[in-house]
Amino acid sequence: MEKKNLDWENLDFSYKKTDKRFVANYHDGSWDEGTLTGDDTLVLSECAGVLQYSQSCFEGLKAYTTEDGHIVAFRPDMNAKRMEDSAKRLEMPAFPQEKFIDAVVRTVKANAAYVPPFGSGATLYIRPYMFATGPVIGVAPSDSYQFRIFTTPVGPYFKGGVHPLTLCVSDFDRAAPHGTGNIKAGLNYAMSLHAIVTAHKNGFNENMYLDAATRTKVEETGGANFIFVTKDNKVVTPKSDSILPSITRRSLLYIAKNYLGLEVEEREVPFEEVKDFAECGLCGTAAVISPVGKIVDHGKDICFPSGMQEMGPITKKLHDTLTGIQMGHLEAPKGWIKVIE
Ligand code: PLP
Ligand code: COI
């Protein structure tokens, strides 16, 4: 298969249309078989549940070209499971997990020419999503849905690649206690747009959200979980019922413990403690691990000793081990790598 002629090394994180996408429909209580199509457009009722009451959820994962030339996906079973959790919380019919994985494989295979070559630093981002297509006017779940997957080749999420980021402590909340912060609902992102636009206007790369109830504990950013490293090299990550259970974060905790022999703690992280950490990073499928150099809290700077030039040493080890596993030059824990072709 011949690769597309793209400038792989300089891709950014933006949508580029690829050849095929997967589409399945839910009607009369069941999902159809689904199919691949070349059509990137869709026609919807003006009263579709997704348009009126934002009944939608999504996932994000990546496909990689390994050193020995295979195309693989990273832990798609975890995305299948999380999408089921999201769907249930939003009163949507779950898309069966086995079918989700199969649809990911089919969509990536059909777009193999867009999977960036090994060593380019780019990856194929895979976006599964589901939304209410049936008309609703009283507030109620729809009775029909569409599940789709498209792919798009991407470079780094944050411009400038691995340069440490500057965050600000947000005055907005991302998620309410007992709300939808722990699922991947489109509505969580809609309500974060004003906060991220404001942060960018003020010269920050991202927001650090605190817990909505007390504003004393670290939650996450708009699109990634936090990883901190203590001065004695412990890896600490916030535990909260209102953050997204990041697959990258869960993988990094395993890597820290089992590949790097580090102590790990998943616990509440008081904002007061942040100034005492040696390193800070954002982790997620899109973010991979992006180092944070500085957090600004209403005019007060918290500067991490790792500085504004490069990743801290533990963050770098975590990053290199994770990407080593994804790109196939380090042995993966059982079940982490799904070979596509
Ligand atoms: N937190 C939020 C709000 C996200 O949107 C994402 C991205 O998916 C993450 C965390 C990271 O999750 P994952 O590592 O599963 O991509
Ligand atoms: C991902 O990392 O896959 C996400 O969905 C986060 C989003 C901000 C791009």
mmCIF file of C-alpha atoms and ligand atoms in Angstrom:
data_model
loop_
_atom_site.group_PDB
_atom_site.id
_atom_site.type_symbol
_atom_site.label_atom_id
_atom_site.label_comp_id
_atom_site.label_asym_id
_atom_site.label_seq_id
_atom_site.Cartn_x
_atom_site.Cartn_y
_atom_site.Cartn_z
ATOM 1 C CA MET A 1 0.000 0.000 0.000
ATOM 2 C CA GLU A 2 1.403 3.350 -1.006
ATOM 3 C CA LYS A 3 1.352 6.114 1.624
ATOM 4 C CA LYS A 4 -0.236 9.466 0.820
ATOM 5 C CA ASN A 5 2.165 12.223 0.015
ATOM 6 C CA LEU A 6 1.780 14.318 3.188
ATOM 7 C CA ASP A 7 4.320 16.410 5.063
ATOM 8 C CA TRP A 8 4.250 13.901 7.965
ATOM 9 C CA GLU A 9 6.900 15.637 10.099
ATOM 10 C CA ASN A 10 4.980 18.921 10.147
ATOM 11 C CA LEU A 11 1.409 17.802 10.720
ATOM 12 C CA ASP A 12 -0.538 19.679 13.365
ATOM 13 C CA PHE A 13 -3.536 18.496 15.371
ATOM 14 C CA SER A 14 -6.260 19.378 12.887
ATOM 15 C CA TYR A 15 -8.876 17.529 10.859
ATOM 16 C CA LYS A 16 -7.784 16.245 7.487
ATOM 17 C CA LYS A 17 -10.320 14.233 5.586
ATOM 18 C CA THR A 18 -9.315 10.631 4.882
ATOM 19 C CA ASP A 19 -10.862 8.137 2.463
ATOM 20 C CA LYS A 20 -13.265 6.040 4.528
ATOM 21 C CA ARG A 21 -15.333 6.247 7.680
ATOM 22 C CA PHE A 22 -17.481 3.703 9.532
ATOM 23 C CA VAL A 23 -21.211 4.341 10.036
ATOM 24 C CA ALA A 24 -23.772 2.277 11.969
ATOM 25 C CA ASN A 25 -27.356 3.193 12.844
ATOM 26 C CA TYR A 26 -29.551 2.314 15.781
ATOM 27 C CA HIS A 27 -33.264 2.001 15.020
ATOM 28 C CA ASP A 28 -36.140 0.051 16.603
ATOM 29 C CA GLY A 29 -34.015 -1.147 19.479
ATOM 30 C CA SER A 30 -30.950 -2.521 17.653
ATOM 31 C CA TRP A 31 -27.751 -1.556 15.873
ATOM 32 C CA ASP A 32 -27.376 -2.438 12.202
ATOM 33 C CA GLU A 33 -24.184 -4.096 10.925
ATOM 34 C CA GLY A 34 -22.591 -0.819 9.922
ATOM 35 C CA THR A 35 -20.547 -0.108 6.825
ATOM 36 C CA LEU A 36 -17.572 1.839 5.509
ATOM 37 C CA THR A 37 -18.418 4.812 3.337
ATOM 38 C CA GLY A 38 -16.600 7.476 1.390
ATOM 39 C CA ASP A 39 -19.257 10.067 2.288
ATOM 40 C CA ASP A 40 -18.004 12.474 4.980
ATOM 41 C CA THR A 41 -21.332 14.323 5.230
ATOM 42 C CA LEU A 42 -24.625 13.465 6.898
ATOM 43 C CA VAL A 43 -28.237 14.612 6.801
ATOM 44 C CA LEU A 44 -30.116 15.043 10.081
ATOM 45 C CA SER A 45 -33.594 15.939 11.274
ATOM 46 C CA GLU A 46 -33.757 19.583 12.324
ATOM 47 C CA CYS A 47 -35.028 18.266 15.655
ATOM 48 C CA ALA A 48 -32.346 15.567 16.212
ATOM 49 C CA GLY A 49 -31.543 14.991 19.895
ATOM 50 C CA VAL A 50 -27.909 15.872 19.299
ATOM 51 C CA LEU A 51 -28.883 19.304 17.986
ATOM 52 C CA GLN A 52 -31.476 20.100 20.655
ATOM 53 C CA TYR A 53 -30.091 18.590 23.852
ATOM 54 C CA SER A 54 -26.492 17.641 22.961
ATOM 55 C CA GLN A 55 -26.985 13.916 23.367
ATOM 56 C CA SER A 56 -23.574 12.817 22.116
ATOM 57 C CA CYS A 57 -20.383 11.177 23.302
ATOM 58 C CA PHE A 58 -17.071 10.315 21.713
ATOM 59 C CA GLU A 59 -13.703 8.610 22.084
ATOM 60 C CA GLY A 60 -10.152 9.250 20.939
ATOM 61 C CA LEU A 61 -7.365 6.758 20.278
ATOM 62 C CA LYS A 62 -4.446 6.436 17.908
ATOM 63 C CA ALA A 63 -2.923 4.068 15.373
ATOM 64 C CA TYR A 64 0.856 3.907 14.971
ATOM 65 C CA THR A 65 3.310 2.441 12.500
ATOM 66 C CA THR A 66 5.747 0.317 14.486
ATOM 67 C CA GLU A 67 9.453 0.013 13.852
ATOM 68 C CA ASP A 68 8.900 -3.309 12.024
ATOM 69 C CA GLY A 69 6.218 -1.829 9.748
ATOM 70 C CA HIS A 70 2.975 -3.011 11.358
ATOM 71 C CA ILE A 71 0.006 -0.764 11.986
ATOM 72 C CA VAL A 72 -1.205 -1.065 15.578
ATOM 73 C CA ALA A 73 -3.758 0.594 17.845
ATOM 74 C CA PHE A 74 -3.196 1.272 21.544
ATOM 75 C CA ARG A 75 -5.690 -0.355 23.948
ATOM 76 C CA PRO A 76 -8.875 0.049 21.840
ATOM 77 C CA ASP A 77 -10.686 -2.244 24.302
ATOM 78 C CA MET A 78 -10.385 0.478 26.934
ATOM 79 C CA ASN A 79 -12.006 3.027 24.626
ATOM 80 C CA ALA A 80 -14.770 0.553 23.784
ATOM 81 C CA LYS A 81 -15.493 0.125 27.486
ATOM 82 C CA ARG A 82 -15.356 3.840 28.270
ATOM 83 C CA MET A 83 -17.685 4.631 25.387
ATOM 84 C CA GLU A 84 -20.154 2.148 26.807
ATOM 85 C CA ASP A 85 -19.939 3.930 30.181
ATOM 86 C CA SER A 86 -20.488 7.296 28.468
ATOM 87 C CA ALA A 87 -23.467 5.989 26.496
ATOM 88 C CA LYS A 88 -25.153 4.533 29.593
ATOM 89 C CA ARG A 89 -24.789 7.771 31.542
ATOM 90 C CA LEU A 90 -26.359 9.692 28.633
ATOM 91 C CA GLU A 91 -29.235 7.213 28.154
ATOM 92 C CA MET A 92 -27.852 6.127 24.795
ATOM 93 C CA PRO A 93 -27.669 2.515 23.577
ATOM 94 C CA ALA A 94 -24.156 1.124 24.042
ATOM 95 C CA PHE A 95 -22.330 0.188 20.866
ATOM 96 C CA PRO A 96 -21.166 -3.412 21.521
ATOM 97 C CA GLN A 97 -17.507 -3.469 22.606
ATOM 98 C CA GLU A 98 -16.422 -6.246 20.219
ATOM 99 C CA LYS A 99 -18.078 -4.411 17.316
ATOM 100 C CA PHE A 100 -16.378 -1.179 18.382
ATOM 101 C CA ILE A 101 -12.942 -2.815 18.161
ATOM 102 C CA ASP A 102 -13.809 -4.440 14.848
ATOM 103 C CA ALA A 103 -15.004 -1.097 13.454
ATOM 104 C CA VAL A 104 -11.768 0.596 14.587
ATOM 105 C CA VAL A 105 -9.752 -2.094 12.789
ATOM 106 C CA ARG A 106 -11.811 -1.808 9.608
ATOM 107 C CA THR A 107 -11.636 1.992 9.536
ATOM 108 C CA VAL A 108 -7.885 2.113 10.119
ATOM 109 C CA LYS A 109 -7.258 -0.593 7.493
ATOM 110 C CA ALA A 110 -9.342 1.346 4.976
ATOM 111 C CA ASN A 111 -7.213 4.435 5.670
ATOM 112 C CA ALA A 112 -3.841 2.683 5.966
ATOM 113 C CA ALA A 113 -2.335 5.096 3.441
ATOM 114 C CA TYR A 114 -2.831 7.880 5.990
ATOM 115 C CA VAL A 115 -1.126 6.144 8.918
ATOM 116 C CA PRO A 116 2.049 8.213 9.363
ATOM 117 C CA PRO A 117 5.316 6.339 8.816
ATOM 118 C CA PHE A 118 7.459 5.184 11.735
ATOM 119 C CA GLY A 119 9.776 7.897 12.976
ATOM 120 C CA SER A 120 7.742 10.804 11.607
ATOM 121 C CA GLY A 121 6.421 11.722 15.053
ATOM 122 C CA ALA A 122 2.879 11.749 13.644
ATOM 123 C CA THR A 123 0.043 9.271 14.253
ATOM 124 C CA LEU A 124 -3.411 8.451 12.926
ATOM 125 C CA TYR A 125 -5.996 9.843 15.328
ATOM 126 C CA ILE A 126 -9.153 7.736 15.505
ATOM 127 C CA ARG A 127 -12.387 9.426 16.537
ATOM 128 C CA PRO A 128 -15.348 7.151 17.364
ATOM 129 C CA TYR A 129 -18.517 9.065 18.234
ATOM 130 C CA MET A 130 -22.213 8.572 18.735
ATOM 131 C CA PHE A 131 -25.121 10.983 18.635
ATOM 132 C CA ALA A 132 -28.908 11.128 18.809
ATOM 133 C CA THR A 133 -30.482 11.333 15.363
ATOM 134 C CA GLY A 134 -34.172 10.967 16.253
ATOM 135 C CA PRO A 135 -36.385 14.032 16.781
ATOM 136 C CA VAL A 136 -36.965 15.095 20.405
ATOM 137 C CA ILE A 137 -38.657 18.233 21.628
ATOM 138 C CA GLY A 138 -39.657 17.328 25.169
ATOM 139 C CA VAL A 139 -36.482 16.667 27.178
ATOM 140 C CA ALA A 140 -36.028 12.919 26.651
ATOM 141 C CA PRO A 141 -33.581 10.467 25.100
ATOM 142 C CA SER A 142 -33.900 9.951 21.358
ATOM 143 C CA ASP A 143 -35.042 6.629 19.902
ATOM 144 C CA SER A 144 -32.449 6.530 17.112
ATOM 145 C CA TYR A 145 -28.691 7.047 17.042
ATOM 146 C CA GLN A 146 -25.712 6.975 14.749
ATOM 147 C CA PHE A 147 -22.250 5.643 15.618
ATOM 148 C CA ARG A 148 -19.372 6.743 13.393
ATOM 149 C CA ILE A 149 -15.598 6.519 13.281
ATOM 150 C CA PHE A 150 -13.352 8.751 11.228
ATOM 151 C CA THR A 151 -9.581 8.957 11.206
ATOM 152 C CA THR A 152 -7.242 11.869 10.635
ATOM 153 C CA PRO A 153 -3.433 12.026 10.594
ATOM 154 C CA VAL A 154 -2.133 14.311 13.351
ATOM 155 C CA GLY A 155 1.003 15.817 14.823
ATOM 156 C CA PRO A 156 1.408 17.219 18.351
ATOM 157 C CA TYR A 157 -1.681 18.537 20.159
ATOM 158 C CA PHE A 158 0.186 21.498 21.603
ATOM 159 C CA LYS A 159 2.006 23.709 19.138
ATOM 160 C CA GLY A 160 5.744 23.617 19.688
ATOM 161 C CA GLY A 161 5.850 19.885 20.423
ATOM 162 C CA VAL A 162 7.564 19.104 23.698
ATOM 163 C CA HIS A 163 8.127 22.662 24.960
ATOM 164 C CA PRO A 164 6.831 23.035 28.511
ATOM 165 C CA LEU A 165 3.372 24.581 28.754
ATOM 166 C CA THR A 166 2.071 27.457 30.841
ATOM 167 C CA LEU A 167 -1.327 26.881 32.444
ATOM 168 C CA CYS A 168 -3.664 29.116 34.395
ATOM 169 C CA VAL A 169 -5.930 28.178 37.256
ATOM 170 C CA SER A 170 -9.380 28.591 35.784
ATOM 171 C CA ASP A 171 -12.191 30.595 37.332
ATOM 172 C CA PHE A 172 -14.608 28.349 35.449
ATOM 173 C CA ASP A 173 -15.570 24.842 36.506
ATOM 174 C CA ARG A 174 -15.262 21.922 34.136
ATOM 175 C CA ALA A 175 -17.526 19.426 35.862
ATOM 176 C CA ALA A 176 -19.952 19.279 38.757
ATOM 177 C CA PRO A 177 -19.789 16.728 41.556
ATOM 178 C CA HIS A 178 -22.008 13.811 40.453
ATOM 179 C CA GLY A 179 -22.155 15.348 36.956
ATOM 180 C CA THR A 180 -20.692 14.112 33.673
ATOM 181 C CA GLY A 181 -16.995 14.909 34.184
ATOM 182 C CA ASN A 182 -16.079 11.223 34.296
ATOM 183 C CA ILE A 183 -17.490 10.397 30.857
ATOM 184 C CA LYS A 184 -16.586 11.637 27.402
ATOM 185 C CA ALA A 185 -19.745 13.634 26.686
ATOM 186 C CA GLY A 186 -19.589 16.301 23.985
ATOM 187 C CA LEU A 187 -21.347 18.683 26.368
ATOM 188 C CA ASN A 188 -18.292 18.706 28.705
ATOM 189 C CA TYR A 189 -16.252 20.162 25.874
ATOM 190 C CA ALA A 190 -18.886 22.657 24.697
ATOM 191 C CA MET A 191 -18.983 24.243 28.132
ATOM 192 C CA SER A 192 -15.165 24.390 28.302
ATOM 193 C CA LEU A 193 -14.833 26.412 25.085
ATOM 194 C CA HIS A 194 -15.286 29.822 26.668
ATOM 195 C CA ALA A 195 -12.735 28.911 29.330
ATOM 196 C CA ILE A 196 -10.115 27.760 26.802
ATOM 197 C CA VAL A 197 -10.651 30.738 24.499
ATOM 198 C CA THR A 198 -10.243 33.016 27.528
ATOM 199 C CA ALA A 199 -7.071 31.172 28.604
ATOM 200 C CA HIS A 200 -5.584 31.474 25.108
ATOM 201 C CA LYS A 201 -6.465 35.199 24.936
ATOM 202 C CA ASN A 202 -4.575 35.657 28.184
ATOM 203 C CA GLY A 203 -1.524 33.874 26.797
ATOM 204 C CA PHE A 204 -1.941 30.459 28.462
ATOM 205 C CA ASN A 205 -1.817 27.074 26.764
ATOM 206 C CA GLU A 206 -4.497 25.411 28.898
ATOM 207 C CA ASN A 207 -6.576 25.646 32.056
ATOM 208 C CA MET A 208 -6.045 23.831 35.309
ATOM 209 C CA TYR A 209 -9.517 23.126 36.686
ATOM 210 C CA LEU A 210 -10.053 22.730 40.403
ATOM 211 C CA ASP A 211 -12.874 20.728 41.993
ATOM 212 C CA ALA A 212 -16.125 22.645 41.647
ATOM 213 C CA ALA A 213 -17.338 22.028 45.199
ATOM 214 C CA THR A 214 -14.393 23.405 47.187
ATOM 215 C CA ARG A 215 -11.960 24.853 44.645
ATOM 216 C CA THR A 216 -9.117 23.383 46.679
ATOM 217 C CA LYS A 217 -8.221 20.200 44.768
ATOM 218 C CA VAL A 218 -6.631 19.631 41.369
ATOM 219 C CA GLU A 219 -8.922 18.061 38.771
ATOM 220 C CA GLU A 220 -7.629 18.082 35.180
ATOM 221 C CA THR A 221 -7.380 20.279 32.086
ATOM 222 C CA GLY A 222 -9.890 20.539 29.243
ATOM 223 C CA GLY A 223 -8.418 17.546 27.439
ATOM 224 C CA ALA A 224 -5.902 15.743 29.645
ATOM 225 C CA ASN A 225 -5.252 14.412 33.169
ATOM 226 C CA PHE A 226 -2.369 15.570 35.372
ATOM 227 C CA ILE A 227 0.725 13.636 36.381
ATOM 228 C CA PHE A 228 2.997 15.136 39.045
ATOM 229 C CA VAL A 229 6.392 13.981 40.269
ATOM 230 C CA THR A 230 7.468 14.646 43.854
ATOM 231 C CA LYS A 231 10.985 15.750 44.782
ATOM 232 C CA ASP A 232 11.670 12.171 45.878
ATOM 233 C CA ASN A 233 10.503 10.773 42.515
ATOM 234 C CA LYS A 234 7.030 9.511 43.386
ATOM 235 C CA VAL A 235 4.473 9.742 40.592
ATOM 236 C CA VAL A 236 1.257 11.332 41.840
ATOM 237 C CA THR A 237 -2.006 11.716 39.942
ATOM 238 C CA PRO A 238 -5.294 13.258 41.104
ATOM 239 C CA LYS A 239 -8.138 10.949 42.064
ATOM 240 C CA SER A 240 -11.590 12.382 41.533
ATOM 241 C CA ASP A 241 -15.014 11.160 40.457
ATOM 242 C CA SER A 242 -15.422 14.166 38.190
ATOM 243 C CA ILE A 243 -12.374 13.731 35.923
ATOM 244 C CA LEU A 244 -12.147 11.570 32.816
ATOM 245 C CA PRO A 245 -10.519 8.207 33.598
ATOM 246 C CA SER A 246 -7.663 8.693 31.142
ATOM 247 C CA ILE A 247 -6.386 5.536 29.485
ATOM 248 C CA THR A 248 -2.981 7.173 29.079
ATOM 249 C CA ARG A 249 -2.857 8.021 32.796
ATOM 250 C CA ARG A 250 -3.808 4.481 33.796
ATOM 251 C CA SER A 251 -1.143 3.139 31.412
ATOM 252 C CA LEU A 252 1.484 5.537 32.789
ATOM 253 C CA LEU A 253 0.837 4.474 36.378
ATOM 254 C CA TYR A 254 1.394 0.866 35.325
ATOM 255 C CA ILE A 255 4.564 1.838 33.449
ATOM 256 C CA ALA A 256 5.893 3.900 36.368
ATOM 257 C CA LYS A 257 5.452 0.985 38.740
ATOM 258 C CA ASN A 258 6.303 -1.985 36.554
ATOM 259 C CA TYR A 259 8.797 -0.643 33.992
ATOM 260 C CA LEU A 260 10.498 2.128 35.961
ATOM 261 C CA GLY A 261 10.190 0.815 39.526
ATOM 262 C CA LEU A 262 8.718 4.087 40.790
ATOM 263 C CA GLU A 263 6.274 4.547 43.606
ATOM 264 C CA VAL A 264 2.859 5.762 42.403
ATOM 265 C CA GLU A 265 -0.006 7.418 44.243
ATOM 266 C CA GLU A 266 -3.493 8.042 42.917
ATOM 267 C CA ARG A 267 -5.084 10.343 45.483
ATOM 268 C CA GLU A 268 -6.632 13.714 46.049
ATOM 269 C CA VAL A 269 -4.125 16.450 45.277
ATOM 270 C CA PRO A 270 -4.678 19.689 47.211
ATOM 271 C CA PHE A 271 -3.861 22.680 45.018
ATOM 272 C CA GLU A 272 -1.686 23.937 47.915
ATOM 273 C CA GLU A 273 0.674 21.004 47.293
ATOM 274 C CA VAL A 274 1.311 21.808 43.621
ATOM 275 C CA LYS A 275 4.127 24.266 44.381
ATOM 276 C CA ASP A 276 6.064 21.432 46.071
ATOM 277 C CA PHE A 277 6.204 19.102 43.055
ATOM 278 C CA ALA A 278 9.365 18.710 40.978
ATOM 279 C CA GLU A 279 7.633 17.981 37.662
ATOM 280 C CA CYS A 280 4.214 18.276 36.120
ATOM 281 C CA GLY A 281 2.789 16.890 32.889
ATOM 282 C CA LEU A 282 -0.505 16.548 31.024
ATOM 283 C CA CYS A 283 -1.362 13.110 29.765
ATOM 284 C CA GLY A 284 -3.882 11.909 27.230
ATOM 285 C CA THR A 285 -4.184 10.365 23.791
ATOM 286 C CA ALA A 286 -3.826 13.727 22.070
ATOM 287 C CA ALA A 287 -1.454 15.242 24.657
ATOM 288 C CA VAL A 288 0.686 12.031 25.029
ATOM 289 C CA ILE A 289 2.690 13.529 27.918
ATOM 290 C CA SER A 290 3.138 17.237 27.531
ATOM 291 C CA PRO A 291 5.359 18.836 30.160
ATOM 292 C CA VAL A 292 4.088 21.788 32.185
ATOM 293 C CA GLY A 293 6.673 24.404 33.161
ATOM 294 C CA LYS A 294 4.533 26.965 34.933
ATOM 295 C CA ILE A 295 1.070 27.362 36.458
ATOM 296 C CA VAL A 296 -0.267 30.851 37.087
ATOM 297 C CA ASP A 297 -2.750 31.242 39.932
ATOM 298 C CA HIS A 298 -4.334 34.699 39.681
ATOM 299 C CA GLY A 299 -1.040 36.475 39.117
ATOM 300 C CA LYS A 300 1.085 34.163 41.288
ATOM 301 C CA ASP A 301 3.536 31.945 39.379
ATOM 302 C CA ILE A 302 4.243 28.362 40.318
ATOM 303 C CA CYS A 303 7.394 27.375 38.447
ATOM 304 C CA PHE A 304 8.457 23.740 38.393
ATOM 305 C CA PRO A 305 12.183 23.037 38.901
ATOM 306 C CA SER A 306 12.179 21.160 35.549
ATOM 307 C CA GLY A 307 11.977 24.617 33.931
ATOM 308 C CA MET A 308 10.660 26.005 30.646
ATOM 309 C CA GLN A 309 13.158 24.389 28.274
ATOM 310 C CA GLU A 310 12.646 20.645 28.504
ATOM 311 C CA MET A 311 10.710 17.801 30.078
ATOM 312 C CA GLY A 312 11.615 16.844 33.612
ATOM 313 C CA PRO A 313 13.696 13.634 33.839
ATOM 314 C CA ILE A 314 10.925 11.377 35.181
ATOM 315 C CA THR A 315 8.358 12.815 32.769
ATOM 316 C CA LYS A 316 10.809 12.062 29.962
ATOM 317 C CA LYS A 317 11.299 8.473 31.105
ATOM 318 C CA LEU A 318 7.536 7.987 31.280
ATOM 319 C CA HIS A 319 7.111 9.563 27.851
ATOM 320 C CA ASP A 320 9.841 7.499 26.236
ATOM 321 C CA THR A 321 8.614 4.247 27.773
ATOM 322 C CA LEU A 322 4.994 4.864 26.748
ATOM 323 C CA THR A 323 5.867 5.822 23.177
ATOM 324 C CA GLY A 324 8.410 2.967 23.042
ATOM 325 C CA ILE A 325 5.584 0.536 23.810
ATOM 326 C CA GLN A 326 3.237 2.202 21.324
ATOM 327 C CA MET A 327 5.836 2.194 18.538
ATOM 328 C CA GLY A 328 6.830 -1.391 19.221
ATOM 329 C CA HIS A 329 10.429 -1.041 20.372
ATOM 330 C CA LEU A 330 9.599 -1.958 23.966
ATOM 331 C CA GLU A 331 7.635 -5.037 24.892
ATOM 332 C CA ALA A 332 4.032 -4.161 25.739
ATOM 333 C CA PRO A 333 2.033 -5.563 28.629
ATOM 334 C CA LYS A 334 -0.302 -8.300 27.414
ATOM 335 C CA GLY A 335 -3.315 -6.973 25.504
ATOM 336 C CA TRP A 336 -2.124 -3.370 25.113
ATOM 337 C CA ILE A 337 -1.333 -3.512 21.416
ATOM 338 C CA LYS A 338 -3.922 -4.448 18.811
ATOM 339 C CA VAL A 339 -2.192 -5.373 15.554
ATOM 340 C CA ILE A 340 -4.257 -4.075 12.647
ATOM 341 C CA GLU A 341 -2.047 -5.173 9.780
HETATM 342 N N1 PLP B 1 -9.265 14.250 30.218
HETATM 343 C C1 PLP B 1 -10.046 14.760 29.256
HETATM 344 C C2 PLP B 1 -11.024 15.800 29.630
HETATM 345 C C3 PLP B 1 -9.916 14.303 27.936
HETATM 346 O O1 PLP B 1 -10.671 14.806 26.973
HETATM 347 C C4 PLP B 1 -8.961 13.313 27.633
HETATM 348 C C5 PLP B 1 -8.828 12.797 26.273
HETATM 349 O O2 PLP B 1 -9.328 11.800 25.907
HETATM 350 C C6 PLP B 1 -8.169 12.821 28.669
HETATM 351 C C7 PLP B 1 -8.345 13.314 29.946
HETATM 352 C C8 PLP B 1 -7.165 11.761 28.400
HETATM 353 O O3 PLP B 1 -7.768 10.511 28.240
HETATM 354 P P1 PLP B 1 -7.085 9.393 27.380
HETATM 355 O O4 PLP B 1 -5.738 9.174 27.970
HETATM 356 O O5 PLP B 1 -7.970 8.215 27.561
HETATM 357 O O6 PLP B 1 -7.032 9.889 25.991
HETATM 358 C C1 COI B 2 -8.019 12.818 23.197
HETATM 359 O O1 COI B 2 -6.946 12.970 23.768
HETATM 360 O O2 COI B 2 -8.252 11.852 22.455
HETATM 361 C C2 COI B 2 -9.114 13.764 23.360
HETATM 362 O O3 COI B 2 -10.216 13.433 23.043
HETATM 363 C C3 COI B 2 -8.835 15.091 23.908
HETATM 364 C C4 COI B 2 -9.247 16.186 23.001
HETATM 365 C C5 COI B 2 -8.940 17.461 23.706
HETATM 366 C C6 COI B 2 -8.595 16.151 21.667
#
